[in-house]
Coordinates of C-alpha atoms in Angstrom, one line a residue:
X23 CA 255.1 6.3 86.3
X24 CA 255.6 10.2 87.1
X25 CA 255.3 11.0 83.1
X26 CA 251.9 9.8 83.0
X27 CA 248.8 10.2 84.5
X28 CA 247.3 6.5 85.5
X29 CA 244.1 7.5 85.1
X30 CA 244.6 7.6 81.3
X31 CA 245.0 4.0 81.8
X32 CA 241.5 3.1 81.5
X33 CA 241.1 5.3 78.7
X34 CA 243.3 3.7 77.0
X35 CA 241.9 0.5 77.4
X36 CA 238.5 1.7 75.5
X37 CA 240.0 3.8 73.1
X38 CA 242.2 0.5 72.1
X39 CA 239.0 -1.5 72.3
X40 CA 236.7 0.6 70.8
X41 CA 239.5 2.2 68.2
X42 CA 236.7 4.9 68.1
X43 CA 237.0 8.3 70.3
X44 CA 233.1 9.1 70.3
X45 CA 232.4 5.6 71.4
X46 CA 234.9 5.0 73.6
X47 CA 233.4 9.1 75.0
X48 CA 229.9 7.4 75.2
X49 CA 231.6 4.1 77.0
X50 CA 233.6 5.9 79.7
X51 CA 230.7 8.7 80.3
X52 CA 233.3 11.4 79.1
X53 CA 232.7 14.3 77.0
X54 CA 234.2 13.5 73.5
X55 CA 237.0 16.9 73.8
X56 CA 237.8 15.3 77.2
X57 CA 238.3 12.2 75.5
X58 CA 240.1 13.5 72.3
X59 CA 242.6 15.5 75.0
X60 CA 243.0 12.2 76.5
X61 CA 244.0 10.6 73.2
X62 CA 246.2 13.4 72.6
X63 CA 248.5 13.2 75.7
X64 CA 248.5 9.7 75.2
X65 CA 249.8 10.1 72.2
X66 CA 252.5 12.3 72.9
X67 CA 253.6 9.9 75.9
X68 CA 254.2 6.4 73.5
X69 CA 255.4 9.2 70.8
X70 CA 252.5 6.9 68.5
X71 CA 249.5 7.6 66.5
X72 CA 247.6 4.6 68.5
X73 CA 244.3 5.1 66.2
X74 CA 245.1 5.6 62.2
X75 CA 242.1 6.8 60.0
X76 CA 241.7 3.8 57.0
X77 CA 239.0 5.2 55.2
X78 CA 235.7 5.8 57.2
X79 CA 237.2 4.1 59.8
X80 CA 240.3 3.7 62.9
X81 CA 242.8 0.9 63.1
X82 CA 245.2 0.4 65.9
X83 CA 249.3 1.1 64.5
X84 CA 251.4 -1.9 64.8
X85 CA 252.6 -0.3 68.3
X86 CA 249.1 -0.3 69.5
X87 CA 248.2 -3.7 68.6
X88 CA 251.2 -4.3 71.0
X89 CA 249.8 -2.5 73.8
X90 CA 246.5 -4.4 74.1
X91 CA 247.8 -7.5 76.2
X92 CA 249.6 -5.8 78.1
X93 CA 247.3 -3.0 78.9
X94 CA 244.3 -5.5 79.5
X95 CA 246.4 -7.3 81.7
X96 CA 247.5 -4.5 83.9
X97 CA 243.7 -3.0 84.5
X98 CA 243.0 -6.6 85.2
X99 CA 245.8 -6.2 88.3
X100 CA 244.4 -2.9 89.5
X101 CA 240.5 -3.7 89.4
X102 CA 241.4 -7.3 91.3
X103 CA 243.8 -5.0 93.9
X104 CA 240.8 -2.3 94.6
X105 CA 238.7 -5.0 95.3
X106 CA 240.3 -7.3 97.6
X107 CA 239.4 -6.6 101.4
X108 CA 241.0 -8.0 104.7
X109 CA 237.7 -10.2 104.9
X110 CA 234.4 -10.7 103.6
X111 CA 231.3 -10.7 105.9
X112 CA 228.8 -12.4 103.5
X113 CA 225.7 -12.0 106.0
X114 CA 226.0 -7.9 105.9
X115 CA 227.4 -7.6 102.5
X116 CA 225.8 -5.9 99.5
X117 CA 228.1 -7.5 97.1
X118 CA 227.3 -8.2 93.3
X119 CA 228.8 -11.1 92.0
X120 CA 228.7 -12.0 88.5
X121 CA 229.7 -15.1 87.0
X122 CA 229.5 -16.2 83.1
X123 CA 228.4 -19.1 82.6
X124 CA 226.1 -21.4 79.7
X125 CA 222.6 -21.0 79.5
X126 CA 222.3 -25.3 80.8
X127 CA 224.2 -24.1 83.9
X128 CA 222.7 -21.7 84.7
X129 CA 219.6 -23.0 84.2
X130 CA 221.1 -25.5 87.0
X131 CA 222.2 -23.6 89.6
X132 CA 220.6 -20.7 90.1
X133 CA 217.8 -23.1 92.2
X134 CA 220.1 -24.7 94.6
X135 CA 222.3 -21.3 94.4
X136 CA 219.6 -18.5 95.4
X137 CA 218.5 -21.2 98.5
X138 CA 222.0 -20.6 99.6
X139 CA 222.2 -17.1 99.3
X140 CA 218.7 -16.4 101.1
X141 CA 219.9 -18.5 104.1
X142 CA 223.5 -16.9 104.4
X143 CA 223.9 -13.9 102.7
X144 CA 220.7 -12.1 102.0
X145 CA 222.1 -8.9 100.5
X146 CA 224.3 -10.2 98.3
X147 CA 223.0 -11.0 94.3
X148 CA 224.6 -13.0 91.7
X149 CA 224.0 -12.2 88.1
X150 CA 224.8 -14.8 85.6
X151 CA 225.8 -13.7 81.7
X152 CA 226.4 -15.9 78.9
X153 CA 229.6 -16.9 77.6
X154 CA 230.8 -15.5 74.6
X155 CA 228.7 -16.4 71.5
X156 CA 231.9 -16.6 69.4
X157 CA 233.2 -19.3 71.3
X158 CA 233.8 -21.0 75.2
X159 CA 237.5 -19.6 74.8
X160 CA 237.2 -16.2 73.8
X161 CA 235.4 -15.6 77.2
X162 CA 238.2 -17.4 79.5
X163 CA 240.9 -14.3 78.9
X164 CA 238.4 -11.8 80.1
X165 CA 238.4 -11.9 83.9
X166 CA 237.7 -8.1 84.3
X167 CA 234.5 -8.0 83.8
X168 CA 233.6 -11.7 85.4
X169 CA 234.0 -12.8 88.9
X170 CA 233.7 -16.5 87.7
X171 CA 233.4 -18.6 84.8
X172 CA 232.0 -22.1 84.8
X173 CA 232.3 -23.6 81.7
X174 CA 233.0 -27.4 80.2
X175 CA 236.4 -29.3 80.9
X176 CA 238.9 -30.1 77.9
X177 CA 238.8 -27.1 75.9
X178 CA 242.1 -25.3 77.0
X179 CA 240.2 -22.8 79.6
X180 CA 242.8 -20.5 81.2
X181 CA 242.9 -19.8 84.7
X182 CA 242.5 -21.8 88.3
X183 CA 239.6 -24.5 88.3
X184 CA 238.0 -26.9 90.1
X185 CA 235.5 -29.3 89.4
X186 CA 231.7 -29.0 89.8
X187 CA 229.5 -31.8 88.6
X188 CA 229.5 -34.6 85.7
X189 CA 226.7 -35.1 83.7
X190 CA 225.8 -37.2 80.8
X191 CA 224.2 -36.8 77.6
X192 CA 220.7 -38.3 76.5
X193 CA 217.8 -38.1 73.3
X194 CA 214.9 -36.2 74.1
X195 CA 212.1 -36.6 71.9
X196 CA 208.0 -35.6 71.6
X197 CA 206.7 -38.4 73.2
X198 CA 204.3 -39.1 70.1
X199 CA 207.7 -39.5 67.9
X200 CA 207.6 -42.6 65.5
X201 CA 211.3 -43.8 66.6
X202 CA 210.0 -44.7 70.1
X203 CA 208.2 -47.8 68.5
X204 CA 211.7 -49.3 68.4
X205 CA 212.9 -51.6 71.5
X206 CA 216.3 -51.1 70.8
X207 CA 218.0 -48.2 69.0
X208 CA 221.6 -47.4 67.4
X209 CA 222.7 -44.0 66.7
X210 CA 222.3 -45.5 62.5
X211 CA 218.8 -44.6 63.7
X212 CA 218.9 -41.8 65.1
X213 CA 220.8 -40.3 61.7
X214 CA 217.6 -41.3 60.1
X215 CA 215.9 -38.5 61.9
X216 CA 216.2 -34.8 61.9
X217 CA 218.4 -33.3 64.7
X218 CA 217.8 -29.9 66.6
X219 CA 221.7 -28.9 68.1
X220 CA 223.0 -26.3 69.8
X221 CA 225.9 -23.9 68.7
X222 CA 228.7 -22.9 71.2
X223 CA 231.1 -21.5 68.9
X224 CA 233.0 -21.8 65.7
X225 CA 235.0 -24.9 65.6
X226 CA 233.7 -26.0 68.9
X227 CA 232.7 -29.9 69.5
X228 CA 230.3 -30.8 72.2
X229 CA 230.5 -34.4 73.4
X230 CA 227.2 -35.1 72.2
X231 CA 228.7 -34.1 68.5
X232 CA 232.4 -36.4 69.1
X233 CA 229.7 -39.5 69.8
X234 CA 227.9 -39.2 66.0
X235 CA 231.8 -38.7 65.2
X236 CA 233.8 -41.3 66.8
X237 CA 230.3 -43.7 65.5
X238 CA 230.9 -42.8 61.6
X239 CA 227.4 -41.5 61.8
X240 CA 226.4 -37.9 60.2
X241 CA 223.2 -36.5 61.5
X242 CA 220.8 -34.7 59.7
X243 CA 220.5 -31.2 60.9
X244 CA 217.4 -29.5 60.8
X245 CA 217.1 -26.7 63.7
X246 CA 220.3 -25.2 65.5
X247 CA 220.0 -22.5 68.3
X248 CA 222.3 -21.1 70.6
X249 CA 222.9 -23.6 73.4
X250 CA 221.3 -27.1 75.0
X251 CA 218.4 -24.7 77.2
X252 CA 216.0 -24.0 74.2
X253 CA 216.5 -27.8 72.9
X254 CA 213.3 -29.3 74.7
X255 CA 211.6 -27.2 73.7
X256 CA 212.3 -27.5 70.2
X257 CA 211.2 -31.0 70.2
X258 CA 208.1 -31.0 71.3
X259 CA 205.1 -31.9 69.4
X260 CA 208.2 -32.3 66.3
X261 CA 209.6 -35.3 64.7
X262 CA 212.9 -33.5 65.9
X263 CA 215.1 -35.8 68.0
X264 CA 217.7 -33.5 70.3
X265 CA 221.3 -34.7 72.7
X266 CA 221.4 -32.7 75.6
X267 CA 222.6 -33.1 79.3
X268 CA 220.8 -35.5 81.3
X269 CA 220.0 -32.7 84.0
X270 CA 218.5 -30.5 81.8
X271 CA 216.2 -33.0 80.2
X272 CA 214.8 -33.9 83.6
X273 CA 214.3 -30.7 83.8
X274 CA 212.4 -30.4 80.6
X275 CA 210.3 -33.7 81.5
X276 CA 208.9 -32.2 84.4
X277 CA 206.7 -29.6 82.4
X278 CA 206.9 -31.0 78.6
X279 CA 205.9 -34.0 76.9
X280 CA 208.6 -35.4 76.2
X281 CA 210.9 -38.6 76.4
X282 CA 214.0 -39.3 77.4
X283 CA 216.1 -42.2 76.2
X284 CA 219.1 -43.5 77.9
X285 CA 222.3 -44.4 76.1
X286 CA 224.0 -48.3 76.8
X287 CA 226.1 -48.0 79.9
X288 CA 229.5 -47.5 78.3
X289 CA 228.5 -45.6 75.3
X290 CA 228.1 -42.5 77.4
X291 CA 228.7 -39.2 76.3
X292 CA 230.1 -37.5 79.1
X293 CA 230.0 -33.7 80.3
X294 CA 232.0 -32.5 83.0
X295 CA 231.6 -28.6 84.2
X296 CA 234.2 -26.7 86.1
X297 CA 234.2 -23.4 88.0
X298 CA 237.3 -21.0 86.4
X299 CA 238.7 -18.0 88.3
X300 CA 242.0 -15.7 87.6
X301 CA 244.7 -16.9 90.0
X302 CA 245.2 -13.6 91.5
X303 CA 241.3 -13.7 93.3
X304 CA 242.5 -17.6 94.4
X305 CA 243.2 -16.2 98.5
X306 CA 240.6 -13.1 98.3
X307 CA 237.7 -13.8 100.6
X308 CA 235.0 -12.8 98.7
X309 CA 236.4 -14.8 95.8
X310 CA 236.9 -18.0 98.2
X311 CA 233.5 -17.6 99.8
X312 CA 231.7 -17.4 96.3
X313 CA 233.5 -20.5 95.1
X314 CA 232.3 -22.0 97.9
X315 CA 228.8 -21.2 97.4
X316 CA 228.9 -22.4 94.0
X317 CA 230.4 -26.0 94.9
X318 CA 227.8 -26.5 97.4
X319 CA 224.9 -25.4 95.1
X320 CA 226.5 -28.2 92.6
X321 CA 226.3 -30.8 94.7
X322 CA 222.7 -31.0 95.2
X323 CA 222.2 -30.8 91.5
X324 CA 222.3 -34.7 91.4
X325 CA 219.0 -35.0 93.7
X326 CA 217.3 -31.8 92.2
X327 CA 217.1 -33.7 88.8
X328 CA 216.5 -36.9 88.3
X329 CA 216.0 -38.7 85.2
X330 CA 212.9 -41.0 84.6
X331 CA 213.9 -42.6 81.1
X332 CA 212.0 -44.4 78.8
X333 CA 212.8 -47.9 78.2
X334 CA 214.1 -47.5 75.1
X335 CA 217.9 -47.2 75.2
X336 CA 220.5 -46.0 72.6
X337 CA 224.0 -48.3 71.4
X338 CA 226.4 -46.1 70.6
X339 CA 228.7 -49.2 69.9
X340 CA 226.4 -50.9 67.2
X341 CA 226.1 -48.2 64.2
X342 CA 224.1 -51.1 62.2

Protein backbone atom coordinates (compact mmCIF):
# COMPACT_ATOMS: atom_id res chain seq x y z
CA UNK A 1 0.00 0.00 0.00
CA UNK A 2 3.12 2.52 0.57
CA UNK A 3 3.86 2.38 -3.49
CA UNK A 4 0.61 3.88 -4.26
CA UNK A 5 -1.36 6.69 -3.45
CA UNK A 6 -5.07 5.40 -2.49
CA UNK A 7 -6.53 8.23 -3.65
CA UNK A 8 -5.75 7.10 -7.25
CA UNK A 9 -8.19 4.46 -6.36
CA UNK A 10 -11.19 6.17 -7.40
CA UNK A 11 -9.67 7.36 -10.37
CA UNK A 12 -9.12 4.36 -11.36
CA UNK A 13 -12.38 3.24 -11.06
CA UNK A 14 -13.68 5.99 -13.75
CA UNK A 15 -10.95 5.82 -15.91
CA UNK A 16 -11.74 1.87 -16.10
CA UNK A 17 -15.39 2.70 -16.48
CA UNK A 18 -15.36 5.42 -18.62
CA UNK A 19 -12.01 3.98 -20.68
CA UNK A 20 -11.96 7.78 -21.64
CA UNK A 21 -9.48 10.40 -19.73
CA UNK A 22 -11.60 13.66 -20.69
CA UNK A 23 -14.69 11.97 -19.37
CA UNK A 24 -13.56 10.35 -16.64
CA UNK A 25 -11.80 14.50 -15.98
CA UNK A 26 -15.45 15.77 -16.41
CA UNK A 27 -16.80 12.77 -14.05
CA UNK A 28 -14.46 13.22 -11.14
CA UNK A 29 -14.39 17.29 -11.48
CA UNK A 30 -10.61 17.05 -12.28
CA UNK A 31 -8.69 18.98 -14.72
CA UNK A 32 -7.90 16.63 -17.72
CA UNK A 33 -3.59 17.07 -17.10
CA UNK A 34 -4.50 16.15 -13.44
CA UNK A 35 -6.26 13.38 -14.73
CA UNK A 36 -3.79 12.25 -17.51
CA UNK A 37 -0.86 12.42 -14.58
CA UNK A 38 -3.11 10.25 -12.73
CA UNK A 39 -3.28 7.75 -15.56
CA UNK A 40 0.28 7.97 -15.91
CA UNK A 41 1.45 6.97 -12.34
CA UNK A 42 -1.03 4.42 -12.52
CA UNK A 43 0.39 3.12 -15.20
CA UNK A 44 3.75 2.96 -14.11
CA UNK A 45 2.52 1.24 -10.71
CA UNK A 46 0.58 -2.14 -12.61
CA UNK A 47 3.71 -1.68 -15.18
CA UNK A 48 0.30 -1.74 -17.92
CA UNK A 49 -1.16 0.35 -20.57
CA UNK A 50 -4.83 0.09 -18.82
CA UNK A 51 -6.45 2.19 -21.77
CA UNK A 52 -5.20 1.14 -25.53
CA UNK A 53 -6.24 3.54 -28.43
CA UNK A 54 -8.36 1.10 -31.17
CA UNK A 55 -9.00 3.55 -33.65
CA UNK A 56 -11.00 6.69 -32.50
CA UNK A 57 -11.45 5.06 -29.46
CA UNK A 58 -9.86 3.32 -25.74
CA UNK A 59 -10.26 -0.26 -24.75
CA UNK A 60 -9.24 -1.67 -21.45
CA UNK A 61 -5.83 -4.36 -22.00
CA UNK A 62 -6.51 -7.78 -20.92
CA UNK A 63 -4.92 -6.80 -17.40
CA UNK A 64 -7.33 -4.07 -17.04
CA UNK A 65 -10.39 -5.95 -17.76
CA UNK A 66 -9.00 -7.92 -14.78
CA UNK A 67 -8.86 -5.07 -12.50
CA UNK A 68 -12.54 -4.04 -12.72
CA UNK A 69 -14.06 -6.59 -10.12
CA UNK A 70 -11.77 -6.30 -8.06
CA UNK A 71 -11.46 -2.59 -8.10
CA UNK A 72 -15.32 -2.02 -7.88
CA UNK A 73 -15.39 -4.26 -5.14
CA UNK A 74 -12.79 -2.61 -3.05
CA UNK A 75 -14.38 1.15 -3.46
CA UNK A 76 -17.48 -0.66 -2.56
CA UNK A 77 -15.64 -1.62 1.05
CA UNK A 78 -14.28 1.87 1.56
CA UNK A 79 -17.49 4.00 0.67
CA UNK A 80 -19.66 1.41 3.07
CA UNK A 81 -16.62 1.84 5.86
CA UNK A 82 -16.74 5.88 5.67
CA UNK A 83 -20.21 5.71 6.13
CA UNK A 84 -20.97 3.56 8.89
CA UNK A 85 -21.41 5.45 12.41
CA UNK A 86 -21.62 4.12 16.00
CA UNK A 87 -25.49 4.95 15.73
CA UNK A 88 -28.05 6.64 13.77
CA UNK A 89 -30.28 9.29 15.27
CA UNK A 90 -33.10 9.35 12.56
CA UNK A 91 -35.14 12.32 14.25
CA UNK A 92 -31.92 14.94 13.86
CA UNK A 93 -30.43 13.38 10.88
CA UNK A 94 -30.01 14.95 7.40
CA UNK A 95 -29.42 11.70 5.76
CA UNK A 96 -30.19 10.99 1.96
CA UNK A 97 -31.04 7.66 1.27
CA UNK A 98 -31.46 6.32 -2.07
CA UNK A 99 -32.88 3.17 -3.02
CA UNK A 100 -33.53 1.66 -6.70
CA UNK A 101 -36.29 0.36 -7.19
CA UNK A 102 -39.27 -0.25 -10.34
CA UNK A 103 -41.42 2.44 -11.32
CA UNK A 104 -44.89 -0.01 -9.73
CA UNK A 105 -42.89 0.14 -6.45
CA UNK A 106 -42.29 3.04 -6.16
CA UNK A 107 -45.27 4.18 -7.29
CA UNK A 108 -46.38 2.04 -4.02
CA UNK A 109 -44.45 3.12 -1.38
CA UNK A 110 -43.50 6.34 -1.53
CA UNK A 111 -47.28 7.15 0.12
CA UNK A 112 -47.14 5.01 3.13
CA UNK A 113 -43.12 5.72 3.11
CA UNK A 114 -43.08 9.78 3.16
CA UNK A 115 -46.06 9.33 6.22
CA UNK A 116 -43.35 7.58 8.03
CA UNK A 117 -40.64 9.77 7.45
CA UNK A 118 -42.65 13.07 8.36
CA UNK A 119 -43.60 11.48 11.74
CA UNK A 120 -39.97 10.14 12.66
CA UNK A 121 -37.45 11.55 10.79
CA UNK A 122 -38.27 14.80 9.32
CA UNK A 123 -34.86 15.75 7.86
CA UNK A 124 -34.10 12.78 6.30
CA UNK A 125 -35.17 12.30 2.23
CA UNK A 126 -35.33 9.18 0.23
CA UNK A 127 -34.81 9.34 -3.50
CA UNK A 128 -35.95 6.51 -5.47
CA UNK A 129 -34.11 5.64 -9.17
CA UNK A 130 -35.05 3.12 -11.55
CA UNK A 131 -33.41 -0.06 -12.01
CA UNK A 132 -31.41 -0.60 -14.76
CA UNK A 133 -33.21 -0.48 -18.18
CA UNK A 134 -30.91 -3.31 -19.48
CA UNK A 135 -32.17 -5.66 -17.14
CA UNK A 136 -33.40 -6.31 -13.03
CA UNK A 137 -29.80 -8.03 -12.72
CA UNK A 138 -27.44 -5.69 -14.08
CA UNK A 139 -28.53 -3.33 -11.25
CA UNK A 140 -28.11 -5.97 -8.21
CA UNK A 141 -24.03 -5.85 -8.50
CA UNK A 142 -23.97 -2.08 -8.14
CA UNK A 143 -24.35 -1.33 -4.37
CA UNK A 144 -22.13 1.75 -4.52
CA UNK A 145 -24.25 4.04 -5.68
CA UNK A 146 -27.61 2.43 -4.04
CA UNK A 147 -28.50 2.23 -0.41
CA UNK A 148 -31.24 -0.36 -1.32
CA UNK A 149 -32.71 -2.30 -4.05
CA UNK A 150 -36.27 -3.69 -4.00
CA UNK A 151 -36.87 -5.59 -6.86
CA UNK A 152 -39.00 -9.00 -7.81
CA UNK A 153 -38.09 -12.55 -6.13
CA UNK A 154 -36.72 -15.45 -8.45
CA UNK A 155 -34.43 -13.85 -10.70
CA UNK A 156 -30.95 -14.69 -9.07
CA UNK A 157 -30.66 -11.04 -7.13
CA UNK A 158 -27.37 -10.90 -5.30
CA UNK A 159 -27.10 -9.71 -1.88
CA UNK A 160 -29.15 -10.00 1.67
CA UNK A 161 -33.11 -9.86 1.31
CA UNK A 162 -36.06 -9.96 2.88
CA UNK A 163 -39.44 -10.08 1.86
CA UNK A 164 -41.86 -7.12 1.38
CA UNK A 165 -45.34 -7.71 0.00
CA UNK A 166 -47.02 -10.30 -2.54
CA UNK A 167 -49.17 -9.13 -5.04
CA UNK A 168 -51.03 -10.60 -7.86
CA UNK A 169 -51.58 -9.90 -11.40
CA UNK A 170 -54.89 -8.77 -13.15
CA UNK A 171 -56.44 -7.30 -16.84
CA UNK A 172 -57.17 -3.87 -16.94
CA UNK A 173 -59.18 -2.58 -19.69
CA UNK A 174 -61.18 0.84 -20.90
CA UNK A 175 -64.27 0.19 -19.43
CA UNK A 176 -66.13 0.68 -22.88
CA UNK A 177 -63.93 -2.39 -24.23
CA UNK A 178 -66.08 -5.02 -26.30
CA UNK A 179 -64.52 -8.14 -24.29
CA UNK A 180 -66.38 -7.13 -21.16
CA UNK A 181 -69.65 -8.31 -22.80
CA UNK A 182 -68.37 -11.82 -22.00
CA UNK A 183 -69.49 -13.51 -18.50
CA UNK A 184 -66.68 -15.72 -18.44
CA UNK A 185 -63.29 -15.26 -20.08
CA UNK A 186 -60.10 -17.62 -20.90
CA UNK A 187 -56.82 -16.28 -21.70
CA UNK A 188 -57.83 -17.93 -25.68
CA UNK A 189 -59.68 -14.58 -25.38
CA UNK A 190 -57.73 -12.44 -24.30
CA UNK A 191 -55.01 -13.47 -27.28
CA UNK A 192 -57.76 -12.29 -29.47
CA UNK A 193 -57.07 -8.77 -28.33
CA UNK A 194 -54.25 -6.49 -28.64
CA UNK A 195 -51.85 -6.34 -25.50
CA UNK A 196 -49.92 -3.19 -24.14
CA UNK A 197 -46.72 -4.86 -21.94
CA UNK A 198 -44.09 -3.68 -20.21
CA UNK A 199 -40.27 -4.19 -20.82
CA UNK A 200 -37.84 -5.03 -17.90
CA UNK A 201 -35.00 -6.17 -19.73
CA UNK A 202 -33.67 -8.42 -22.33
CA UNK A 203 -34.50 -11.93 -21.70
CA UNK A 204 -36.48 -11.08 -18.76
CA UNK A 205 -40.05 -12.86 -17.99
CA UNK A 206 -42.52 -11.26 -15.88
CA UNK A 207 -45.19 -13.57 -14.29
CA UNK A 208 -47.81 -12.02 -16.14
CA UNK A 209 -45.75 -13.24 -19.50
CA UNK A 210 -44.88 -17.21 -17.83
CA UNK A 211 -49.06 -17.37 -17.55
CA UNK A 212 -49.74 -16.71 -21.64
CA UNK A 213 -46.69 -19.26 -21.62
CA UNK A 214 -47.34 -22.08 -19.35
CA UNK A 215 -51.31 -21.55 -21.20
CA UNK A 216 -49.90 -22.22 -24.94
CA UNK A 217 -51.42 -18.88 -25.60
CA UNK A 218 -49.31 -16.07 -27.67
CA UNK A 219 -50.59 -12.57 -27.28
CA UNK A 220 -50.79 -10.05 -29.73
CA UNK A 221 -48.53 -7.21 -28.94
CA UNK A 222 -49.44 -3.94 -29.91
CA UNK A 223 -47.92 -1.18 -27.41
CA UNK A 224 -44.70 -1.96 -25.11
CA UNK A 225 -43.22 0.70 -22.70
CA UNK A 226 -40.82 0.61 -20.02
CA UNK A 227 -42.48 -0.94 -16.94
CA UNK A 228 -46.29 -1.92 -15.47
CA UNK A 229 -46.72 2.35 -14.18
CA UNK A 230 -47.60 3.74 -17.65
CA UNK A 231 -49.85 0.55 -18.44
CA UNK A 232 -53.37 2.13 -17.28
CA UNK A 233 -52.88 4.60 -18.89
CA UNK A 234 -52.32 3.12 -22.09
CA UNK A 235 -55.53 1.44 -22.02
CA UNK A 236 -57.82 3.84 -21.63
CA UNK A 237 -60.35 4.91 -24.02
CA UNK A 238 -58.28 1.77 -26.35
CA UNK A 239 -59.28 -1.61 -27.32
CA UNK A 240 -55.83 -2.39 -25.53
CA UNK A 241 -56.19 -5.02 -22.87
CA UNK A 242 -52.96 -4.77 -20.27
CA UNK A 243 -51.62 -7.58 -16.99
CA UNK A 244 -50.30 -5.63 -14.30
CA UNK A 245 -50.13 -5.90 -10.46
CA UNK A 246 -53.30 -5.83 -8.65
CA UNK A 247 -52.06 -2.82 -6.46
CA UNK A 248 -51.29 -0.73 -9.17
CA UNK A 249 -54.54 -1.20 -11.00
CA UNK A 250 -56.46 -0.02 -7.91
CA UNK A 251 -54.48 2.53 -8.18
CA UNK A 252 -55.33 3.34 -11.67
CA UNK A 253 -59.14 2.77 -10.96
CA UNK A 254 -59.32 5.42 -8.61
CA UNK A 255 -58.74 8.20 -11.27
CA UNK A 256 -59.31 6.30 -14.79
CA UNK A 257 -61.99 4.56 -16.43
CA UNK A 258 -61.10 1.59 -16.39
CA UNK A 259 -61.88 -2.12 -15.37
CA UNK A 260 -60.31 -4.60 -13.65
CA UNK A 261 -60.88 -8.26 -14.13
CA UNK A 262 -59.91 -10.91 -11.67
CA UNK A 263 -58.23 -14.13 -12.56
CA UNK A 264 -59.98 -17.78 -11.18
CA UNK A 265 -58.61 -18.39 -7.76
CA UNK A 266 -55.74 -20.76 -8.55
CA UNK A 267 -54.79 -19.47 -11.83
CA UNK A 268 -53.02 -16.59 -10.22
CA UNK A 269 -50.10 -15.01 -11.48
CA UNK A 270 -48.21 -14.16 -8.55
CA UNK A 271 -45.55 -11.24 -7.80
CA UNK A 272 -43.56 -11.20 -4.77
CA UNK A 273 -41.15 -8.00 -4.05
CA UNK A 274 -38.18 -8.04 -1.81
CA UNK A 275 -35.91 -5.39 -0.27
CA UNK A 276 -31.99 -6.28 -1.33
CA UNK A 277 -29.02 -4.77 0.53
CA UNK A 278 -25.04 -5.63 0.38
CA UNK A 279 -24.18 -7.79 3.43
CA UNK A 280 -21.66 -5.60 4.70
CA UNK A 281 -24.55 -2.46 5.59
CA UNK A 282 -26.64 -5.73 7.28
CA UNK A 283 -25.56 -4.42 11.29
CA UNK A 284 -25.04 -0.54 10.16
CA UNK A 285 -27.70 1.51 11.88
CA UNK A 286 -28.69 3.65 9.36
CA UNK A 287 -28.87 0.72 7.01
CA UNK A 288 -31.11 -1.26 9.71
CA UNK A 289 -33.31 1.71 10.46
CA UNK A 290 -34.06 2.24 6.64
CA UNK A 291 -35.01 -1.32 6.21
CA UNK A 292 -37.13 -0.91 8.77
CA UNK A 293 -38.87 1.91 7.43
CA UNK A 294 -39.38 0.25 4.23
CA UNK A 295 -41.04 -2.94 5.80
CA UNK A 296 -43.42 -0.96 7.70
CA UNK A 297 -44.35 1.27 4.67
CA UNK A 298 -45.15 -2.29 2.90
CA UNK A 299 -47.27 -3.46 5.17
CA UNK A 300 -49.97 -1.01 4.78
CA UNK A 301 -49.81 -1.33 1.13
CA UNK A 302 -52.62 -4.10 1.39
CA UNK A 303 -55.25 -1.54 2.88
CA UNK A 304 -53.99 1.60 0.82
CA UNK A 305 -55.20 -0.35 -2.37
CA UNK A 306 -57.89 -2.27 -2.72
CA UNK A 307 -59.23 -3.84 -5.69
CA UNK A 308 -62.94 -3.34 -6.79
CA UNK A 309 -63.15 -5.96 -9.75
CA UNK A 310 -65.53 -6.32 -12.30
CA UNK A 311 -67.49 -9.42 -12.32
CA UNK A 312 -65.96 -10.79 -15.12
CA UNK A 313 -63.17 -13.18 -14.23
CA UNK A 314 -60.27 -14.76 -16.27
CA UNK A 315 -59.48 -18.99 -16.43
CA UNK A 316 -56.16 -19.32 -16.90
CA UNK A 317 -56.78 -23.23 -16.77
CA UNK A 318 -59.37 -23.35 -19.72
CA UNK A 319 -57.38 -22.02 -22.97
CA UNK A 320 -60.57 -23.07 -25.08
Amino acid sequence: MKNLDLNLLPQLQVLLELKNVSRAAERLQLSQPATSAAMARLRRHFDDELLVRNGRTYELTPFAHSLVPLVDEAMLHVQRATRVRSGFDAASSEREFIIAASDYAAALMVGPLRRILLEEAPNVSVDFVPTAGSGIQGQMADYSKIDLLVGPTGYHMQGATKQLFRDSFVAVADAGNPLLQHPRLTLADLATVPHAVGYFGEGISTPADKLFDAGGVQRRVAAVVAGFLSLPLLVEGTDLVALVPRMLAARAQRGGDIVVLEFAEGSEASLVEAMYWHPSQTEDPASVWLRSVVQRACLRLHELFPVMAHPVTIDAADTK
